């Protein structure tokens, strides 16, 4: 993990525009810019968070792993966002219950625990920034839960393929990658993709899937 400088990073966040000059100066002086390479483990179950992390650039994936080794992607954190699990753990003084992975190289701001607690108690505007971010991420989690419980796998898989497809219609993902994304078993994904292929919606090759009929697949995703 590398540490550097980033100038006034608070200008990138509209929700921080209302903080006082004093609080802004403290945020800049008491936080650290960190750079984390792709593939790094950001946190693991049982670890205590040492700082609130706000991403400036890059993408992190937060996932849950069962005792049998099955993985479920809970959400992603992109530039301009914070991690709801880290925030929740800081607020409750609890350890992580999931795993965070850097999907790309990441540039982020780390606000140490003591600074987080201090500014949270002193600044109404900083509290609003934290809780607004927290609420937005919780909404995303509720959508994920709704999808897992109520939507058919074929509908969710169609939507995910459309979202992941490159301009040429190719999705660079294995069956296991898609199973992790959708919180199901690899065998379920394989059966569903085999059905899609029989219907002429996709073609499969090693490590990739080509969408051959995007409109019918899009209609299925919206059903």
JSON list of C-alpha atoms in Angstrom, two decimals:
[
{"chain": "A", "resi": 1, "resn": "UNK", "atom": "CA", "xyz": [0.00, 0.00, 0.00]},
{"chain": "A", "resi": 2, "resn": "UNK", "atom": "CA", "xyz": [1.47, 3.32, -1.09]},
{"chain": "A", "resi": 3, "resn": "UNK", "atom": "CA", "xyz": [0.69, 6.72, 0.44]},
{"chain": "A", "resi": 4, "resn": "UNK", "atom": "CA", "xyz": [0.83, 10.02, -1.45]},
{"chain": "A", "resi": 5, "resn": "UNK", "atom": "CA", "xyz": [-0.77, 13.44, -1.75]},
{"chain": "A", "resi": 6, "resn": "UNK", "atom": "CA", "xyz": [-3.90, 14.53, -3.61]},
{"chain": "A", "resi": 7, "resn": "UNK", "atom": "CA", "xyz": [-4.52, 18.22, -2.89]},
{"chain": "A", "resi": 8, "resn": "UNK", "atom": "CA", "xyz": [-8.03, 19.17, -1.84]},
{"chain": "A", "resi": 9, "resn": "UNK", "atom": "CA", "xyz": [-9.82, 15.88, -2.48]},
{"chain": "A", "resi": 10, "resn": "UNK", "atom": "CA", "xyz": [-12.94, 17.12, -0.64]},
{"chain": "A", "resi": 11, "resn": "UNK", "atom": "CA", "xyz": [-13.85, 19.18, -3.73]},
{"chain": "A", "resi": 12, "resn": "UNK", "atom": "CA", "xyz": [-14.78, 15.92, -5.49]},
{"chain": "A", "resi": 13, "resn": "UNK", "atom": "CA", "xyz": [-17.69, 15.32, -3.10]},
{"chain": "A", "resi": 14, "resn": "UNK", "atom": "CA", "xyz": [-20.70, 17.61, -3.31]},
{"chain": "A", "resi": 15, "resn": "UNK", "atom": "CA", "xyz": [-21.95, 16.40, 0.08]},
{"chain": "A", "resi": 16, "resn": "UNK", "atom": "CA", "xyz": [-18.79, 17.79, 1.71]},
{"chain": "A", "resi": 17, "resn": "UNK", "atom": "CA", "xyz": [-19.25, 21.29, 0.26]},
{"chain": "A", "resi": 18, "resn": "UNK", "atom": "CA", "xyz": [-21.20, 22.39, 3.34]},
{"chain": "A", "resi": 19, "resn": "UNK", "atom": "CA", "xyz": [-18.51, 21.55, 5.92]},
{"chain": "A", "resi": 20, "resn": "UNK", "atom": "CA", "xyz": [-16.82, 24.51, 7.57]},
{"chain": "A", "resi": 21, "resn": "UNK", "atom": "CA", "xyz": [-13.34, 25.61, 6.46]},
{"chain": "A", "resi": 22, "resn": "UNK", "atom": "CA", "xyz": [-12.05, 24.38, 9.83]},
{"chain": "A", "resi": 23, "resn": "UNK", "atom": "CA", "xyz": [-13.43, 20.86, 9.37]},
{"chain": "A", "resi": 24, "resn": "UNK", "atom": "CA", "xyz": [-12.26, 20.77, 5.76]},
{"chain": "A", "resi": 25, "resn": "UNK", "atom": "CA", "xyz": [-8.75, 21.72, 6.84]},
{"chain": "A", "resi": 26, "resn": "UNK", "atom": "CA", "xyz": [-8.76, 18.99, 9.47]},
{"chain": "A", "resi": 27, "resn": "UNK", "atom": "CA", "xyz": [-9.94, 16.39, 6.97]},
{"chain": "A", "resi": 28, "resn": "UNK", "atom": "CA", "xyz": [-7.10, 17.30, 4.64]},
{"chain": "A", "resi": 29, "resn": "UNK", "atom": "CA", "xyz": [-4.49, 17.41, 7.39]},
{"chain": "A", "resi": 30, "resn": "UNK", "atom": "CA", "xyz": [-5.52, 14.27, 9.29]},
{"chain": "A", "resi": 31, "resn": "UNK", "atom": "CA", "xyz": [-6.38, 11.84, 6.48]},
{"chain": "A", "resi": 32, "resn": "UNK", "atom": "CA", "xyz": [-4.06, 9.86, 4.20]},
{"chain": "A", "resi": 33, "resn": "UNK", "atom": "CA", "xyz": [-4.08, 9.25, 0.46]},
{"chain": "A", "resi": 34, "resn": "UNK", "atom": "CA", "xyz": [-3.47, 5.56, -0.20]},
{"chain": "A", "resi": 35, "resn": "UNK", "atom": "CA", "xyz": [-2.84, 3.62, -3.40]},
{"chain": "A", "resi": 36, "resn": "UNK", "atom": "CA", "xyz": [-3.64, -0.08, -3.45]},
{"chain": "A", "resi": 37, "resn": "UNK", "atom": "CA", "xyz": [-2.80, -2.45, -6.31]},
{"chain": "A", "resi": 38, "resn": "UNK", "atom": "CA", "xyz": [-5.36, -4.57, -8.10]},
{"chain": "A", "resi": 39, "resn": "UNK", "atom": "CA", "xyz": [-6.07, -7.92, -6.45]},
{"chain": "A", "resi": 40, "resn": "UNK", "atom": "CA", "xyz": [-5.21, -6.79, -2.93]},
{"chain": "A", "resi": 41, "resn": "UNK", "atom": "CA", "xyz": [-7.36, -7.96, -0.04]},
{"chain": "A", "resi": 42, "resn": "UNK", "atom": "CA", "xyz": [-8.70, -4.79, 1.58]},
{"chain": "A", "resi": 43, "resn": "UNK", "atom": "CA", "xyz": [-10.27, -6.47, 4.59]},
{"chain": "A", "resi": 44, "resn": "UNK", "atom": "CA", "xyz": [-11.34, -9.91, 5.83]},
{"chain": "A", "resi": 45, "resn": "UNK", "atom": "CA", "xyz": [-13.93, -11.28, 8.26]},
{"chain": "A", "resi": 46, "resn": "UNK", "atom": "CA", "xyz": [-12.86, -10.79, 11.85]},
{"chain": "A", "resi": 47, "resn": "UNK", "atom": "CA", "xyz": [-10.64, -7.76, 11.18]},
{"chain": "A", "resi": 48, "resn": "UNK", "atom": "CA", "xyz": [-11.33, -4.45, 12.87]},
{"chain": "A", "resi": 49, "resn": "UNK", "atom": "CA", "xyz": [-11.46, -1.45, 10.50]},
{"chain": "A", "resi": 50, "resn": "UNK", "atom": "CA", "xyz": [-8.64, 1.02, 11.09]},
{"chain": "A", "resi": 51, "resn": "UNK", "atom": "CA", "xyz": [-10.03, 3.85, 8.97]},
{"chain": "A", "resi": 52, "resn": "UNK", "atom": "CA", "xyz": [-13.00, 4.98, 6.95]},
{"chain": "A", "resi": 53, "resn": "UNK", "atom": "CA", "xyz": [-12.04, 4.66, 3.28]},
{"chain": "A", "resi": 54, "resn": "UNK", "atom": "CA", "xyz": [-13.43, 6.87, 0.50]},
{"chain": "A", "resi": 55, "resn": "UNK", "atom": "CA", "xyz": [-12.52, 5.84, -3.03]},
{"chain": "A", "resi": 56, "resn": "UNK", "atom": "CA", "xyz": [-11.28, 8.48, -5.42]},
{"chain": "A", "resi": 57, "resn": "UNK", "atom": "CA", "xyz": [-10.50, 6.15, -8.32]},
{"chain": "A", "resi": 58, "resn": "UNK", "atom": "CA", "xyz": [-10.93, 2.45, -8.99]},
{"chain": "A", "resi": 59, "resn": "UNK", "atom": "CA", "xyz": [-13.36, -0.27, -7.95]},
{"chain": "A", "resi": 60, "resn": "UNK", "atom": "CA", "xyz": [-13.55, -2.55, -4.90]},
{"chain": "A", "resi": 61, "resn": "UNK", "atom": "CA", "xyz": [-15.78, -5.60, -4.53]},
{"chain": "A", "resi": 62, "resn": "UNK", "atom": "CA", "xyz": [-17.28, -6.67, -1.22]},
{"chain": "A", "resi": 63, "resn": "UNK", "atom": "CA", "xyz": [-18.23, -10.33, -1.05]},
{"chain": "A", "resi": 64, "resn": "UNK", "atom": "CA", "xyz": [-19.45, -12.93, 1.41]},
{"chain": "A", "resi": 65, "resn": "UNK", "atom": "CA", "xyz": [-17.95, -16.42, 1.55]},
{"chain": "A", "resi": 66, "resn": "UNK", "atom": "CA", "xyz": [-19.84, -19.34, 3.11]},
{"chain": "A", "resi": 67, "resn": "UNK", "atom": "CA", "xyz": [-18.28, -22.18, 5.09]},
{"chain": "A", "resi": 68, "resn": "UNK", "atom": "CA", "xyz": [-18.54, -24.38, 1.98]},
{"chain": "A", "resi": 69, "resn": "UNK", "atom": "CA", "xyz": [-16.53, -21.85, -0.06]},
{"chain": "A", "resi": 70, "resn": "UNK", "atom": "CA", "xyz": [-19.43, -20.39, -2.05]},
{"chain": "A", "resi": 71, "resn": "UNK", "atom": "CA", "xyz": [-19.03, -16.67, -2.76]},
{"chain": "A", "resi": 72, "resn": "UNK", "atom": "CA", "xyz": [-21.67, -13.99, -3.21]},
{"chain": "A", "resi": 73, "resn": "UNK", "atom": "CA", "xyz": [-20.87, -10.47, -4.42]},
{"chain": "A", "resi": 74, "resn": "UNK", "atom": "CA", "xyz": [-22.68, -8.03, -2.14]},
{"chain": "A", "resi": 75, "resn": "UNK", "atom": "CA", "xyz": [-21.82, -4.74, -3.81]},
{"chain": "A", "resi": 76, "resn": "UNK", "atom": "CA", "xyz": [-19.09, -2.71, -5.45]},
{"chain": "A", "resi": 77, "resn": "UNK", "atom": "CA", "xyz": [-17.56, 0.57, -4.35]},
{"chain": "A", "resi": 78, "resn": "UNK", "atom": "CA", "xyz": [-16.53, 2.97, -7.12]},
{"chain": "A", "resi": 79, "resn": "UNK", "atom": "CA", "xyz": [-14.73, 6.30, -7.22]},
{"chain": "A", "resi": 80, "resn": "UNK", "atom": "CA", "xyz": [-16.66, 8.90, -5.23]},
{"chain": "A", "resi": 81, "resn": "UNK", "atom": "CA", "xyz": [-18.18, 6.30, -2.88]},
{"chain": "A", "resi": 82, "resn": "UNK", "atom": "CA", "xyz": [-17.46, 4.85, 0.55]},
{"chain": "A", "resi": 83, "resn": "UNK", "atom": "CA", "xyz": [-17.84, 1.30, 1.83]},
{"chain": "A", "resi": 84, "resn": "UNK", "atom": "CA", "xyz": [-21.08, 0.81, 3.78]},
{"chain": "A", "resi": 85, "resn": "UNK", "atom": "CA", "xyz": [-19.64, -2.18, 5.66]},
{"chain": "A", "resi": 86, "resn": "UNK", "atom": "CA", "xyz": [-16.62, -0.22, 6.84]},
{"chain": "A", "resi": 87, "resn": "UNK", "atom": "CA", "xyz": [-18.84, 2.67, 7.94]},
{"chain": "A", "resi": 88, "resn": "UNK", "atom": "CA", "xyz": [-21.21, 0.31, 9.73]},
{"chain": "A", "resi": 89, "resn": "UNK", "atom": "CA", "xyz": [-18.36, -1.45, 11.52]},
{"chain": "A", "resi": 90, "resn": "UNK", "atom": "CA", "xyz": [-16.88, 1.88, 12.62]},
{"chain": "A", "resi": 91, "resn": "UNK", "atom": "CA", "xyz": [-20.22, 3.12, 13.93]},
{"chain": "A", "resi": 92, "resn": "UNK", "atom": "CA", "xyz": [-20.91, -0.11, 15.82]},
{"chain": "A", "resi": 93, "resn": "UNK", "atom": "CA", "xyz": [-17.28, -0.83, 16.84]},
{"chain": "A", "resi": 94, "resn": "UNK", "atom": "CA", "xyz": [-17.56, -4.28, 15.27]},
{"chain": "A", "resi": 95, "resn": "UNK", "atom": "CA", "xyz": [-15.32, -6.44, 13.09]},
{"chain": "A", "resi": 96, "resn": "UNK", "atom": "CA", "xyz": [-15.87, -7.08, 9.39]},
{"chain": "A", "resi": 97, "resn": "UNK", "atom": "CA", "xyz": [-18.15, -9.97, 8.43]},
{"chain": "A", "resi": 98, "resn": "UNK", "atom": "CA", "xyz": [-17.23, -9.98, 4.73]},
{"chain": "A", "resi": 99, "resn": "UNK", "atom": "CA", "xyz": [-14.24, -9.62, 2.44]},
{"chain": "A", "resi": 100, "resn": "UNK", "atom": "CA", "xyz": [-13.13, -6.63, 0.37]},
{"chain": "A", "resi": 101, "resn": "UNK", "atom": "CA", "xyz": [-11.08, -7.06, -2.82]},
{"chain": "A", "resi": 102, "resn": "UNK", "atom": "CA", "xyz": [-9.50, -4.42, -5.06]},
{"chain": "A", "resi": 103, "resn": "UNK", "atom": "CA", "xyz": [-10.85, -5.21, -8.54]},
{"chain": "A", "resi": 104, "resn": "UNK", "atom": "CA", "xyz": [-8.65, -2.49, -10.06]},
{"chain": "A", "resi": 105, "resn": "UNK", "atom": "CA", "xyz": [-5.82, -0.30, -8.86]},
{"chain": "A", "resi": 106, "resn": "UNK", "atom": "CA", "xyz": [-7.34, 1.96, -6.23]},
{"chain": "A", "resi": 107, "resn": "UNK", "atom": "CA", "xyz": [-6.67, 5.51, -5.09]},
{"chain": "A", "resi": 108, "resn": "UNK", "atom": "CA", "xyz": [-8.49, 6.32, -1.87]},
{"chain": "A", "resi": 109, "resn": "UNK", "atom": "CA", "xyz": [-8.62, 8.53, 1.20]},
{"chain": "A", "resi": 110, "resn": "UNK", "atom": "CA", "xyz": [-8.24, 6.85, 4.59]},
{"chain": "A", "resi": 111, "resn": "UNK", "atom": "CA", "xyz": [-9.72, 8.74, 7.54]},
{"chain": "A", "resi": 112, "resn": "UNK", "atom": "CA", "xyz": [-8.30, 7.12, 10.73]},
{"chain": "A", "resi": 113, "resn": "UNK", "atom": "CA", "xyz": [-10.78, 5.87, 13.33]},
{"chain": "A", "resi": 114, "resn": "UNK", "atom": "CA", "xyz": [-9.92, 8.57, 15.87]},
{"chain": "A", "resi": 115, "resn": "UNK", "atom": "CA", "xyz": [-10.40, 11.32, 13.27]},
{"chain": "A", "resi": 116, "resn": "UNK", "atom": "CA", "xyz": [-13.66, 9.74, 12.08]},
{"chain": "A", "resi": 117, "resn": "UNK", "atom": "CA", "xyz": [-15.04, 9.64, 15.64]},
{"chain": "A", "resi": 118, "resn": "UNK", "atom": "CA", "xyz": [-13.86, 13.17, 16.41]},
{"chain": "A", "resi": 119, "resn": "UNK", "atom": "CA", "xyz": [-15.35, 14.80, 13.32]},
{"chain": "A", "resi": 120, "resn": "UNK", "atom": "CA", "xyz": [-18.54, 12.76, 13.58]},
{"chain": "A", "resi": 121, "resn": "UNK", "atom": "CA", "xyz": [-19.17, 14.21, 17.03]},
{"chain": "A", "resi": 122, "resn": "UNK", "atom": "CA", "xyz": [-18.19, 17.78, 16.15]},
{"chain": "A", "resi": 123, "resn": "UNK", "atom": "CA", "xyz": [-19.55, 18.42, 12.66]},
{"chain": "A", "resi": 124, "resn": "UNK", "atom": "CA", "xyz": [-23.21, 18.17, 11.66]},
{"chain": "A", "resi": 125, "resn": "UNK", "atom": "CA", "xyz": [-22.26, 18.45, 7.99]},
{"chain": "A", "resi": 126, "resn": "UNK", "atom": "CA", "xyz": [-19.71, 15.63, 8.25]},
{"chain": "A", "resi": 127, "resn": "UNK", "atom": "CA", "xyz": [-22.33, 13.44, 9.97]},
{"chain": "A", "resi": 128, "resn": "UNK", "atom": "CA", "xyz": [-24.78, 14.15, 7.15]},
{"chain": "A", "resi": 129, "resn": "UNK", "atom": "CA", "xyz": [-22.13, 13.21, 4.58]},
{"chain": "A", "resi": 130, "resn": "UNK", "atom": "CA", "xyz": [-21.50, 9.90, 6.36]},
{"chain": "A", "resi": 131, "resn": "UNK", "atom": "CA", "xyz": [-25.14, 8.98, 6.88]},
{"chain": "A", "resi": 132, "resn": "UNK", "atom": "CA", "xyz": [-26.25, 9.99, 3.39]},
{"chain": "A", "resi": 133, "resn": "UNK", "atom": "CA", "xyz": [-23.55, 7.77, 1.90]},
{"chain": "A", "resi": 134, "resn": "UNK", "atom": "CA", "xyz": [-24.51, 4.98, 4.29]},
{"chain": "A", "resi": 135, "resn": "UNK", "atom": "CA", "xyz": [-28.19, 5.22, 3.37]},
{"chain": "A", "resi": 136, "resn": "UNK", "atom": "CA", "xyz": [-27.48, 5.09, -0.37]},
{"chain": "A", "resi": 137, "resn": "UNK", "atom": "CA", "xyz": [-25.43, 1.92, -0.01]},
{"chain": "A", "resi": 138, "resn": "UNK", "atom": "CA", "xyz": [-28.06, 0.28, 2.21]},
{"chain": "A", "resi": 139, "resn": "UNK", "atom": "CA", "xyz": [-30.62, 0.91, -0.53]},
{"chain": "A", "resi": 140, "resn": "UNK", "atom": "CA", "xyz": [-28.37, -0.96, -2.97]},
{"chain": "A", "resi": 141, "resn": "UNK", "atom": "CA", "xyz": [-28.18, -3.88, -0.54]},
{"chain": "A", "resi": 142, "resn": "UNK", "atom": "CA", "xyz": [-31.96, -4.02, -0.24]},
{"chain": "A", "resi": 143, "resn": "UNK", "atom": "CA", "xyz": [-32.21, -4.18, -4.04]},
{"chain": "A", "resi": 144, "resn": "UNK", "atom": "CA", "xyz": [-29.71, -7.08, -4.03]},
{"chain": "A", "resi": 145, "resn": "UNK", "atom": "CA", "xyz": [-31.75, -8.94, -1.40]},
{"chain": "A", "resi": 146, "resn": "UNK", "atom": "CA", "xyz": [-34.94, -8.38, -3.40]},
{"chain": "A", "resi": 147, "resn": "UNK", "atom": "CA", "xyz": [-33.27, -9.76, -6.52]},
{"chain": "A", "resi": 148, "resn": "UNK", "atom": "CA", "xyz": [-31.93, -12.82, -4.69]},
{"chain": "A", "resi": 149, "resn": "UNK", "atom": "CA", "xyz": [-35.29, -13.64, -3.14]},
{"chain": "A", "resi": 150, "resn": "UNK", "atom": "CA", "xyz": [-37.82, -12.72, -5.81]},
{"chain": "A", "resi": 151, "resn": "UNK", "atom": "CA", "xyz": [-36.22, -12.70, -9.27]},
{"chain": "A", "resi": 152, "resn": "UNK", "atom": "CA", "xyz": [-35.61, -15.80, -11.37]},
{"chain": "A", "resi": 153, "resn": "UNK", "atom": "CA", "xyz": [-32.01, -16.70, -12.10]},
{"chain": "A", "resi": 154, "resn": "UNK", "atom": "CA", "xyz": [-32.50, -16.50, -15.88]},
{"chain": "A", "resi": 155, "resn": "UNK", "atom": "CA", "xyz": [-33.82, -12.94, -15.59]},
{"chain": "A", "resi": 156, "resn": "UNK", "atom": "CA", "xyz": [-30.95, -11.87, -13.35]},
{"chain": "A", "resi": 157, "resn": "UNK", "atom": "CA", "xyz": [-28.37, -13.59, -15.54]},
{"chain": "A", "resi": 158, "resn": "UNK", "atom": "CA", "xyz": [-29.73, -11.93, -18.68]},
{"chain": "A", "resi": 159, "resn": "UNK", "atom": "CA", "xyz": [-29.50, -8.52, -16.97]},
{"chain": "A", "resi": 160, "resn": "UNK", "atom": "CA", "xyz": [-25.95, -9.20, -15.81]},
{"chain": "A", "resi": 161, "resn": "UNK", "atom": "CA", "xyz": [-24.80, -10.30, -19.26]},
{"chain": "A", "resi": 162, "resn": "UNK", "atom": "CA", "xyz": [-26.25, -7.13, -20.80]},
{"chain": "A", "resi": 163, "resn": "UNK", "atom": "CA", "xyz": [-24.49, -5.02, -18.14]},
{"chain": "A", "resi": 164, "resn": "UNK", "atom": "CA", "xyz": [-21.11, -6.75, -18.60]},
{"chain": "A", "resi": 165, "resn": "UNK", "atom": "CA", "xyz": [-21.12, -6.94, -22.41]},
{"chain": "A", "resi": 166, "resn": "UNK", "atom": "CA", "xyz": [-18.45, -5.04, -24.31]},
{"chain": "A", "resi": 167, "resn": "UNK", "atom": "CA", "xyz": [-19.25, -3.08, -27.47]},
{"chain": "A", "resi": 168, "resn": "UNK", "atom": "CA", "xyz": [-18.84, -6.25, -29.56]},
{"chain": "A", "resi": 169, "resn": "UNK", "atom": "CA", "xyz": [-21.29, -8.16, -27.36]},
{"chain": "A", "resi": 170, "resn": "UNK", "atom": "CA", "xyz": [-18.62, -10.26, -25.65]},
{"chain": "A", "resi": 171, "resn": "UNK", "atom": "CA", "xyz": [-18.75, -10.87, -21.89]},
{"chain": "A", "resi": 172, "resn": "UNK", "atom": "CA", "xyz": [-15.39, -11.78, -20.38]},
{"chain": "A", "resi": 173, "resn": "UNK", "atom": "CA", "xyz": [-16.48, -13.96, -17.48]},
{"chain": "A", "resi": 174, "resn": "UNK", "atom": "CA", "xyz": [-16.43, -17.59, -16.40]},
{"chain": "A", "resi": 175, "resn": "UNK", "atom": "CA", "xyz": [-19.44, -19.49, -15.15]},
{"chain": "A", "resi": 176, "resn": "UNK", "atom": "CA", "xyz": [-17.98, -19.26, -11.63]},
{"chain": "A", "resi": 177, "resn": "UNK", "atom": "CA", "xyz": [-17.56, -15.47, -11.95]},
{"chain": "A", "resi": 178, "resn": "UNK", "atom": "CA", "xyz": [-21.23, -15.13, -12.89]},
{"chain": "A", "resi": 179, "resn": "UNK", "atom": "CA", "xyz": [-22.32, -17.48, -10.11]},
{"chain": "A", "resi": 180, "resn": "UNK", "atom": "CA", "xyz": [-20.48, -15.31, -7.58]},
{"chain": "A", "resi": 181, "resn": "UNK", "atom": "CA", "xyz": [-22.06, -12.17, -9.04]},
{"chain": "A", "resi": 182, "resn": "UNK", "atom": "CA", "xyz": [-25.57, -13.60, -8.78]},
{"chain": "A", "resi": 183, "resn": "UNK", "atom": "CA", "xyz": [-25.23, -15.51, -5.52]},
{"chain": "A", "resi": 184, "resn": "UNK", "atom": "CA", "xyz": [-25.99, -18.93, -6.95]},
{"chain": "A", "resi": 185, "resn": "UNK", "atom": "CA", "xyz": [-24.16, -22.15, -7.81]},
{"chain": "A", "resi": 186, "resn": "UNK", "atom": "CA", "xyz": [-21.94, -22.52, -10.87]},
{"chain": "A", "resi": 187, "resn": "UNK", "atom": "CA", "xyz": [-24.04, -25.49, -12.00]},
{"chain": "A", "resi": 188, "resn": "UNK", "atom": "CA", "xyz": [-27.14, -23.29, -12.09]},
{"chain": "A", "resi": 189, "resn": "UNK", "atom": "CA", "xyz": [-25.36, -20.73, -14.26]},
{"chain": "A", "resi": 190, "resn": "UNK", "atom": "CA", "xyz": [-24.08, -23.46, -16.58]},
{"chain": "A", "resi": 191, "resn": "UNK", "atom": "CA", "xyz": [-27.58, -24.90, -17.06]},
{"chain": "A", "resi": 192, "resn": "UNK", "atom": "CA", "xyz": [-29.08, -21.47, -17.68]},
{"chain": "A", "resi": 193, "resn": "UNK", "atom": "CA", "xyz": [-26.39, -20.50, -20.20]},
{"chain": "A", "resi": 194, "resn": "UNK", "atom": "CA", "xyz": [-26.88, -23.84, -21.96]},
{"chain": "A", "resi": 195, "resn": "UNK", "atom": "CA", "xyz": [-30.57, -22.98, -22.28]},
{"chain": "A", "resi": 196, "resn": "UNK", "atom": "CA", "xyz": [-29.69, -19.49, -23.57]},
{"chain": "A", "resi": 197, "resn": "UNK", "atom": "CA", "xyz": [-27.41, -21.08, -26.16]},
{"chain": "A", "resi": 198, "resn": "UNK", "atom": "CA", "xyz": [-30.11, -23.52, -27.33]},
{"chain": "A", "resi": 199, "resn": "UNK", "atom": "CA", "xyz": [-32.40, -20.53, -27.80]},
{"chain": "A", "resi": 200, "resn": "UNK", "atom": "CA", "xyz": [-29.75, -18.76, -29.87]},
{"chain": "A", "resi": 201, "resn": "UNK", "atom": "CA", "xyz": [-29.32, -15.92, -27.39]},
{"chain": "A", "resi": 202, "resn": "UNK", "atom": "CA", "xyz": [-25.62, -16.52, -26.73]},
{"chain": "A", "resi": 203, "resn": "UNK", "atom": "CA", "xyz": [-22.59, -18.45, -27.91]},
{"chain": "A", "resi": 204, "resn": "UNK", "atom": "CA", "xyz": [-20.02, -19.77, -25.44]},
{"chain": "A", "resi": 205, "resn": "UNK", "atom": "CA", "xyz": [-16.26, -20.12, -25.59]},
{"chain": "A", "resi": 206, "resn": "UNK", "atom": "CA", "xyz": [-13.63, -20.62, -22.94]},
{"chain": "A", "resi": 207, "resn": "UNK", "atom": "CA", "xyz": [-13.72, -17.68, -20.50]},
{"chain": "A", "resi": 208, "resn": "UNK", "atom": "CA", "xyz": [-16.21, -15.65, -22.54]},
{"chain": "A", "resi": 209, "resn": "UNK", "atom": "CA", "xyz": [-19.81, -15.47, -23.70]},
{"chain": "A", "resi": 210, "resn": "UNK", "atom": "CA", "xyz": [-20.94, -13.73, -26.89]},
{"chain": "A", "resi": 211, "resn": "UNK", "atom": "CA", "xyz": [-24.42, -12.23, -26.97]},
{"chain": "A", "resi": 212, "resn": "UNK", "atom": "CA", "xyz": [-25.89, -13.08, -30.37]},
{"chain": "A", "resi": 213, "resn": "UNK", "atom": "CA", "xyz": [-29.45, -11.79, -29.87]},
{"chain": "A", "resi": 214, "resn": "UNK", "atom": "CA", "xyz": [-29.24, -8.73, -27.60]},
{"chain": "A", "resi": 215, "resn": "UNK", "atom": "CA", "xyz": [-32.84, -7.56, -27.96]},
{"chain": "A", "resi": 216, "resn": "UNK", "atom": "CA", "xyz": [-34.53, -10.82, -26.85]},
{"chain": "A", "resi": 217, "resn": "UNK", "atom": "CA", "xyz": [-32.00, -11.07, -24.02]},
{"chain": "A", "resi": 218, "resn": "UNK", "atom": "CA", "xyz": [-32.76, -7.49, -22.99]},
{"chain": "A", "resi": 219, "resn": "UNK", "atom": "CA", "xyz": [-36.50, -8.22, -23.00]},
{"chain": "A", "resi": 220, "resn": "UNK", "atom": "CA", "xyz": [-35.89, -11.23, -20.77]},
{"chain": "A", "resi": 221, "resn": "UNK", "atom": "CA", "xyz": [-33.82, -9.07, -18.41]},
{"chain": "A", "resi": 222, "resn": "UNK", "atom": "CA", "xyz": [-36.71, -6.62, -18.10]},
{"chain": "A", "resi": 223, "resn": "UNK", "atom": "CA", "xyz": [-39.40, -9.24, -17.57]}
]
